[in-house]
Amino acid sequence: MNKRIAVFASGGGTNLQAVMDACLEGSIPGEVVLVVYNRKQAYARERAERADIPTRYINKLMFETPEEKDAAILDTLREYRIDIIVLAGYLDIMGPSVVAAYRHRIVNTHPALIPAFCGMGYYGERVHQAVLDYGAKVSGCTIHLVDEGADTGPILLQEAVPVLPDDDAATLAARILPVEHRLLPQAVALLCEDRVRVEGRRAVILPREG
């Protein structure tokens, strides 16, 4: 049975689009049935609406406490009977109650090689500028499971991308983004196929049955 997927996004939604396309093509045995966004100008909402996918606006400023926000998220996830959560450029931290309810079923993409250039404050072009400022020779993309920290969950997939001498943050981002578009759907497919087992800090990818 196909898994029901919720995608959380804050911006343009290109990774959301990659996941939606992979579902339609059949490479992900699941369906995006909900898109949650926390910025009213997020183009991800328009992508979802064009695909006739329900959307929900949930912003932390709507609530008096983080716990109230997390409760609203959980209520929404239950309403849509969500199996898998995908964070696709989502600029917020999942609260502990959400993480606990979906332990090892939340996946996030980060445009650098964790554990370098990650954590609070490392998002968008800030990540790539930090890579350049440090003088790193490689960067890349990391797909990881989400825990209670910021970019601290077990790593599922990674791929390195070279940093070129004439790169700026925009050109480095443009070279990494297609890798995100390829790896994130692969990771979502692994979760939908129940092929991920977590052993301590390690996310082990299981072989396909049969």
C-alpha positions as a printed NumPy array, in Angstrom:
array([[  0.   ,   0.   ,   0.   ],
       [  1.327,   3.428,  -0.942],
       [  2.398,   5.643,   1.94 ],
       [  0.749,   9.001,   2.578],
       [  3.331,  11.785,   2.529],
       [  3.258,  15.298,   3.996],
       [  5.828,  17.778,   2.711],
       [  6.798,  20.812,   4.806],
       [  8.279,  23.768,   2.903],
       [  9.068,  27.445,   3.409],
       [ 10.247,  28.633,   0.008],
       [ 10.19 ,  27.905,  -3.684],
       [  9.406,  24.225,  -3.332],
       [ 11.746,  22.769,  -5.943],
       [ 12.451,  19.792,  -3.685],
       [  8.7  ,  19.445,  -3.139],
       [  8.327,  19.339,  -6.917],
       [ 10.996,  16.648,  -7.174],
       [  9.133,  14.486,  -4.662],
       [  5.757,  15.061,  -6.326],
       [  7.218,  14.172,  -9.735],
       [  8.833,  11.005,  -8.378],
       [  5.502,   9.93 ,  -6.891],
       [  3.751,  10.468, -10.21 ],
       [  6.483,   8.568, -12.058],
       [  6.163,   5.643,  -9.646],
       [  9.714,   5.737,  -8.292],
       [  8.276,   6.592,  -4.863],
       [  5.606,   4.135,  -3.662],
       [  3.677,   6.937,  -2.035],
       [  1.549,  10.001,  -2.612],
       [  1.959,  13.583,  -1.434],
       [ -1.415,  14.239,   0.193],
       [ -0.562,  17.399,   2.158],
       [  1.791,  20.369,   1.914],
       [  2.393,  22.428,   5.046],
       [  3.996,  25.857,   4.629],
       [  4.983,  28.478,   7.186],
       [  5.603,  31.511,   4.991],
       [  2.646,  33.036,   3.199],
       [  4.783,  33.942,   0.167],
       [  6.096,  30.378,  -0.207],
       [  5.821,  29.324,  -3.839],
       [  5.569,  25.735,  -2.601],
       [  1.895,  26.462,  -1.863],
       [  1.247,  27.309,  -5.51 ],
       [  3.024,  24.164,  -6.673],
       [  0.787,  22.096,  -4.405],
       [ -2.398,  23.862,  -5.458],
       [ -1.568,  23.364,  -9.141],
       [ -1.273,  19.645,  -8.383],
       [ -4.574,  19.649,  -6.433],
       [ -2.779,  18.79 ,  -3.213],
       [ -4.293,  20.215,  -0.003],
       [ -2.222,  22.839,   1.784],
       [ -2.13 ,  24.078,   5.348],
       [ -0.519,  27.269,   6.655],
       [  1.028,  26.768,  10.1  ],
       [  3.31 ,  29.493,  11.431],
       [  4.751,  29.592,  14.943],
       [  3.555,  33.197,  15.341],
       [ -0.013,  31.876,  15.321],
       [  0.52 ,  30.212,  18.699],
       [  1.428,  31.318,  22.186],
       [  3.784,  28.395,  22.831],
       [  5.819,  25.928,  20.761],
       [  3.746,  23.132,  22.284],
       [  0.559,  24.623,  20.837],
       [  2.174,  24.788,  17.406],
       [  3.299,  21.164,  17.655],
       [ -0.188,  20.096,  18.722],
       [ -1.665,  21.832,  15.67 ],
       [  0.85 ,  20.074,  13.428],
       [  0.056,  16.691,  14.95 ],
       [ -3.69 ,  17.283,  14.611],
       [ -3.19 ,  18.111,  10.933],
       [ -1.004,  15.057,  10.339],
       [ -3.612,  12.809,  11.968],
       [ -6.38 ,  14.433,   9.936],
       [ -4.595,  13.46 ,   6.725],
       [ -3.412,  10.057,   8.073],
       [  0.208,  10.868,   7.282],
       [  2.797,   8.08 ,   7.234],
       [  5.958,   9.949,   6.159],
       [  7.061,  13.574,   6.66 ],
       [  9.451,  15.282,   4.241],
       [ 11.134,  18.562,   5.165],
       [ 11.943,  20.27 ,   1.877],
       [ 13.48 ,  23.641,   2.583],
       [ 11.458,  23.986,   5.778],
       [ 12.909,  26.762,   7.937],
       [ 11.729,  25.643,  11.342],
       [ 12.519,  22.918,  13.85 ],
       [ 10.19 ,  19.999,  14.376],
       [  9.097,  19.91 ,  17.997],
       [  9.847,  16.906,  20.223],
       [  6.253,  15.676,  20.275],
       [  6.135,  15.582,  16.454],
       [  9.511,  13.846,  16.271],
       [  8.406,  11.29 ,  18.859],
       [  5.176,  10.538,  16.984],
       [  7.058,  10.072,  13.695],
       [ 10.366,   8.694,  14.933],
       [ 12.571,   7.665,  11.967],
       [  9.785,   8.659,   9.564],
       [ 10.841,  12.296,   9.052],
       [ 13.488,  13.088,   6.44 ],
       [ 15.253,  16.376,   5.747],
       [ 17.575,  17.667,   3.033],
       [ 20.552,  19.864,   3.866],
       [ 22.777,  21.505,   1.214],
       [ 26.14 ,  20.599,   2.76 ],
       [ 27.998,  17.557,   4.028],
       [ 26.83 ,  17.087,   7.618],
       [ 28.371,  17.366,  10.203],
       [ 30.089,  20.34 ,   8.526],
       [ 28.22 ,  23.621,   7.994],
       [ 24.995,  22.591,   9.659],
       [ 22.852,  23.368,  12.674],
       [ 21.102,  26.543,  13.758],
       [ 21.653,  29.456,  11.396],
       [ 22.906,  27.337,   8.502],
       [ 20.212,  27.552,   5.838],
       [ 19.837,  28.774,   2.282],
       [ 22.798,  30.654,   0.831],
       [ 24.252,  31.091,   4.331],
       [ 25.373,  27.466,   4.129],
       [ 27.163,  27.936,   0.828],
       [ 28.767,  31.206,   1.881],
       [ 30.096,  29.523,   5.016],
       [ 31.624,  26.766,   2.87 ],
       [ 33.312,  29.366,   0.666],
       [ 34.492,  31.478,   3.595],
       [ 36.112,  28.43 ,   5.169],
       [ 37.911,  27.534,   1.954],
       [ 36.466,  24.026,   1.719],
       [ 37.268,  22.135,  -1.487],
       [ 34.08 ,  20.039,  -1.463],
       [ 30.534,  20.527,  -0.305],
       [ 27.458,  18.562,  -1.24 ],
       [ 24.096,  17.36 ,  -0.062],
       [ 22.977,  15.336,   2.959],
       [ 19.643,  13.605,   3.433],
       [ 19.11 ,  12.707,   7.063],
       [ 16.467,  11.471,   9.432],
       [ 15.155,  14.103,  11.806],
       [ 15.592,  13.999,  15.552],
       [ 15.112,  16.652,  18.234],
       [ 18.207,  18.62 ,  17.211],
       [ 19.067,  20.829,  14.235],
       [ 20.606,  18.659,  11.487],
       [ 21.69 ,  16.046,  14.042],
       [ 19.718,  12.969,  12.975],
       [ 21.206,   9.822,  11.391],
       [ 22.535,  10.363,   7.864],
       [ 20.694,   8.429,   5.18 ],
       [ 22.304,   9.609,   1.927],
       [ 25.18 ,  11.93 ,   1.056],
       [ 26.925,  13.027,  -2.114],
       [ 29.914,  15.345,  -2.525],
       [ 30.005,  18.253,  -4.962],
       [ 33.259,  20.073,  -5.813],
       [ 33.756,  23.695,  -4.859],
       [ 35.261,  25.497,  -7.855],
       [ 37.77 ,  28.351,  -7.556],
       [ 35.411,  30.928,  -9.057],
       [ 32.31 ,  29.852,  -7.121],
       [ 30.09 ,  32.221,  -5.24 ],
       [ 27.202,  31.173,  -3.017],
       [ 24.739,  31.236,  -5.91 ],
       [ 26.8  ,  29.092,  -8.291],
       [ 27.615,  26.56 ,  -5.577],
       [ 23.946,  26.37 ,  -4.613],
       [ 22.997,  25.834,  -8.257],
       [ 25.442,  22.925,  -8.525],
       [ 24.185,  21.259,  -5.343],
       [ 20.437,  21.7  ,  -5.9  ],
       [ 20.118,  19.057,  -8.675],
       [ 21.806,  16.565,  -6.328],
       [ 19.172,  17.354,  -3.692],
       [ 16.464,  16.843,  -6.315],
       [ 17.883,  13.388,  -7.045],
       [ 18.739,  12.187,  -3.54 ],
       [ 15.663,  13.393,  -1.655],
       [ 13.192,  11.294,  -3.711],
       [ 15.512,   8.304,  -3.283],
       [ 15.42 ,   8.76 ,   0.48 ],
       [ 11.643,   9.177,   0.525],
       [ 11.303,   5.989,  -1.511],
       [ 13.462,   4.112,   1.028],
       [ 11.188,   5.219,   3.86 ],
       [  8.055,   4.338,   1.906],
       [  9.502,   0.886,   1.212],
       [ 10.346,   0.376,   4.928],
       [ 14.   ,  -0.124,   3.977],
       [ 15.604,   2.032,   6.668],
       [ 16.72 ,   0.658,  10.036],
       [ 18.373,   2.892,  12.615],
       [ 21.202,   1.438,  14.71 ],
       [ 22.458,   4.093,  17.082],
       [ 23.815,   6.91 ,  14.906],
       [ 23.687,   4.833,  11.733],
       [ 20.8  ,   4.65 ,   9.267],
       [ 21.128,   1.26 ,   7.584],
       [ 19.587,   0.805,   4.142],
       [ 18.025,  -2.637,   3.836],
       [ 17.96 ,  -4.601,   0.548],
       [ 14.722,  -5.   ,  -1.337],
       [ 12.857,  -8.163,  -0.486],
       [ 12.822, -10.746,  -3.21 ]])
